mmCIF file of C-alpha atoms in Angstrom:
data_model
loop_
_atom_site.group_PDB
_atom_site.id
_atom_site.type_symbol
_atom_site.label_atom_id
_atom_site.label_comp_id
_atom_site.label_asym_id
_atom_site.label_seq_id
_atom_site.Cartn_x
_atom_site.Cartn_y
_atom_site.Cartn_z
ATOM 1 C CA MET E 1 -11.212 0.923 -20.387
ATOM 2 C CA ARG E 2 -11.689 4.404 -19.308
ATOM 3 C CA PRO E 3 -8.903 7.034 -20.366
ATOM 4 C CA VAL E 4 -6.294 7.893 -17.481
ATOM 5 C CA SER E 5 -6.767 11.379 -16.018
ATOM 6 C CA LYS E 6 -4.438 14.435 -16.672
ATOM 7 C CA LYS E 7 -4.777 14.546 -12.876
ATOM 8 C CA ARG E 8 -3.614 11.401 -12.282
ATOM 9 C CA GLN E 9 -1.258 10.805 -14.888
ATOM 10 C CA ALA E 10 0.358 14.029 -13.134
ATOM 11 C CA GLN E 11 0.376 11.834 -9.935
ATOM 12 C CA MET E 12 2.223 8.676 -11.481
ATOM 13 C CA PRO E 13 5.933 9.320 -10.903
ATOM 14 C CA GLU E 14 5.551 10.540 -7.395
ATOM 15 C CA TYR E 15 3.743 7.204 -6.542
ATOM 16 C CA PHE E 16 6.327 4.865 -8.481
ATOM 17 C CA ALA E 17 8.702 6.705 -6.162
ATOM 18 C CA LEU E 18 7.123 5.784 -3.402
ATOM 19 C CA VAL E 19 5.958 2.355 -4.114
ATOM 20 C CA GLU E 20 9.898 1.754 -4.854
ATOM 21 C CA LYS E 21 10.683 3.220 -1.921
ATOM 22 C CA LEU E 22 8.314 1.541 0.579
ATOM 23 C CA ARG E 23 9.429 -1.837 -1.284
ATOM 24 C CA SER E 24 13.213 -1.091 -0.531
ATOM 25 C CA GLU E 25 11.922 -0.617 2.851
ATOM 26 C CA CYS E 26 10.094 -3.358 3.485
ATOM 27 C CA ASN E 27 13.009 -5.315 1.772
ATOM 28 C CA ASN E 28 10.423 -6.949 -0.567
ATOM 29 C CA ARG E 29 9.171 -8.678 1.973
ATOM 30 C CA SER E 30 5.048 -8.760 3.238
ATOM 31 C CA GLU E 31 4.451 -6.017 5.794
ATOM 32 C CA LEU E 32 1.749 -8.358 7.333
ATOM 33 C CA SER E 33 3.824 -11.901 7.950
ATOM 34 C CA GLY E 34 7.436 -10.871 7.004
ATOM 35 C CA GLU E 35 7.474 -13.422 4.216
ATOM 36 C CA GLN E 36 9.261 -13.708 0.723
ATOM 37 C CA GLY E 37 6.184 -13.236 -2.113
ATOM 38 C CA GLU E 38 6.645 -15.462 -5.000
ATOM 39 C CA TRP E 39 7.797 -13.538 -8.171
ATOM 40 C CA PRO E 40 7.709 -10.170 -8.755
ATOM 41 C CA GLY E 41 7.933 -11.025 -4.635
ATOM 42 C CA VAL E 42 5.189 -8.415 -2.652
ATOM 43 C CA SER E 43 3.170 -5.952 -4.498
ATOM 44 C CA PRO E 44 1.542 -2.699 -2.859
ATOM 45 C CA HIS E 45 -2.552 -2.736 -1.490
ATOM 46 C CA HIS E 46 -4.513 0.242 -1.213
ATOM 47 C CA ILE E 47 -6.387 -0.227 2.073
ATOM 48 C CA LEU E 48 -9.134 2.541 1.305
ATOM 49 C CA GLY E 49 -8.534 2.576 -2.360
ATOM 50 C CA ARG E 50 -6.499 4.869 -4.862
ATOM 51 C CA VAL E 51 -9.024 7.526 -4.684
ATOM 52 C CA SER E 52 -8.505 11.217 -3.624
ATOM 53 C CA ASN E 53 -4.967 10.829 -1.822
ATOM 54 C CA GLY E 54 -4.772 7.424 -1.490
ATOM 55 C CA LEU E 55 -2.668 6.764 -4.256
ATOM 56 C CA THR E 56 -0.040 8.612 -2.884
ATOM 57 C CA ASN E 57 -0.349 8.413 1.112
ATOM 58 C CA PRO E 58 2.312 5.757 2.728
ATOM 59 C CA TYR E 59 -0.214 4.880 5.574
ATOM 60 C CA ASN E 60 -2.500 3.957 2.648
ATOM 61 C CA ILE E 61 -0.461 0.933 1.257
ATOM 62 C CA ILE E 62 0.803 -2.212 2.621
ATOM 63 C CA PHE E 63 3.164 -4.737 0.868
ATOM 64 C CA LEU E 64 1.751 -8.077 0.674
ATOM 65 C CA THR E 65 2.366 -11.623 -0.867
ATOM 66 C CA ASP E 66 -0.187 -12.337 -3.689
ATOM 67 C CA LEU E 67 -1.804 -14.995 -0.880
ATOM 68 C CA GLU E 68 -2.285 -12.635 1.484
ATOM 69 C CA HIS E 69 -3.573 -9.880 -1.220
ATOM 70 C CA LYS E 70 -6.151 -12.280 -2.170
ATOM 71 C CA ASP E 71 -7.384 -12.905 1.084
ATOM 72 C CA ILE E 72 -8.021 -9.465 1.957
ATOM 73 C CA HIS E 73 -9.864 -8.541 -0.973
ATOM 74 C CA LYS E 74 -11.820 -11.677 -0.304
ATOM 75 C CA HIS E 75 -12.470 -10.520 2.970
ATOM 76 C CA ASN E 76 -12.459 -6.756 2.605
ATOM 77 C CA THR E 77 -14.443 -5.682 5.558
ATOM 78 C CA ARG E 78 -14.469 -2.178 7.308
ATOM 79 C CA GLU E 79 -13.293 -3.600 10.375
ATOM 80 C CA ARG E 80 -10.185 -5.527 8.563
ATOM 81 C CA LYS E 81 -9.576 -2.380 7.019
ATOM 82 C CA GLN E 82 -9.433 -0.225 9.996
ATOM 83 C CA ALA E 83 -7.227 -2.793 11.433
ATOM 84 C CA LEU E 84 -4.507 -2.563 8.627
ATOM 85 C CA LEU E 85 -4.825 0.972 8.891
ATOM 86 C CA GLU E 86 -3.742 0.776 12.817
ATOM 87 C CA TYR E 87 -1.031 -1.936 11.916
ATOM 88 C CA ILE E 88 0.738 0.009 9.512
ATOM 89 C CA ARG E 89 0.605 3.274 11.282
ATOM 90 C CA PRO E 90 3.234 2.704 13.309
ATOM 91 C CA ILE E 91 5.682 0.758 10.951
ATOM 92 C CA ARG E 92 5.524 4.276 8.508
ATOM 93 C CA GLU E 93 6.020 6.510 11.655
ATOM 94 C CA LYS E 94 9.400 4.432 12.229
ATOM 95 C CA GLN E 95 10.183 4.753 8.823
ATOM 96 C CA GLY E 96 9.809 8.808 9.032
ATOM 97 C CA TYR E 97 6.874 9.389 7.222
ATOM 98 C CA LEU E 98 4.261 12.449 8.372
ATOM 99 C CA SER E 99 1.233 11.064 9.259
ATOM 100 C CA ILE E 100 -1.378 12.016 6.379
ATOM 101 C CA ASP E 101 -5.802 12.073 6.640
ATOM 102 C CA ILE E 102 -7.099 9.817 4.577
#
């Protein structure tokens, strides 16, 4: 395994705080279907990955059930990613997040 860079280590507290805030805002339910996932509930999916500002950009994160997460990874096309970005944008705007270019 590759060691975690100092830059990434510095981002982790901000990332964990953002994930917990987003999780509470979605009430630990999928932002795609509204379903409650199996324990531990739902998990964050990084639509365009975690590189650059993708780790801490709320517009790049969507909470999904385990089954939804597996399905998205199985059918992870450019069009699907774009559709997820368009889907999550009004949700994040309603939550008060400022738009960040990915």
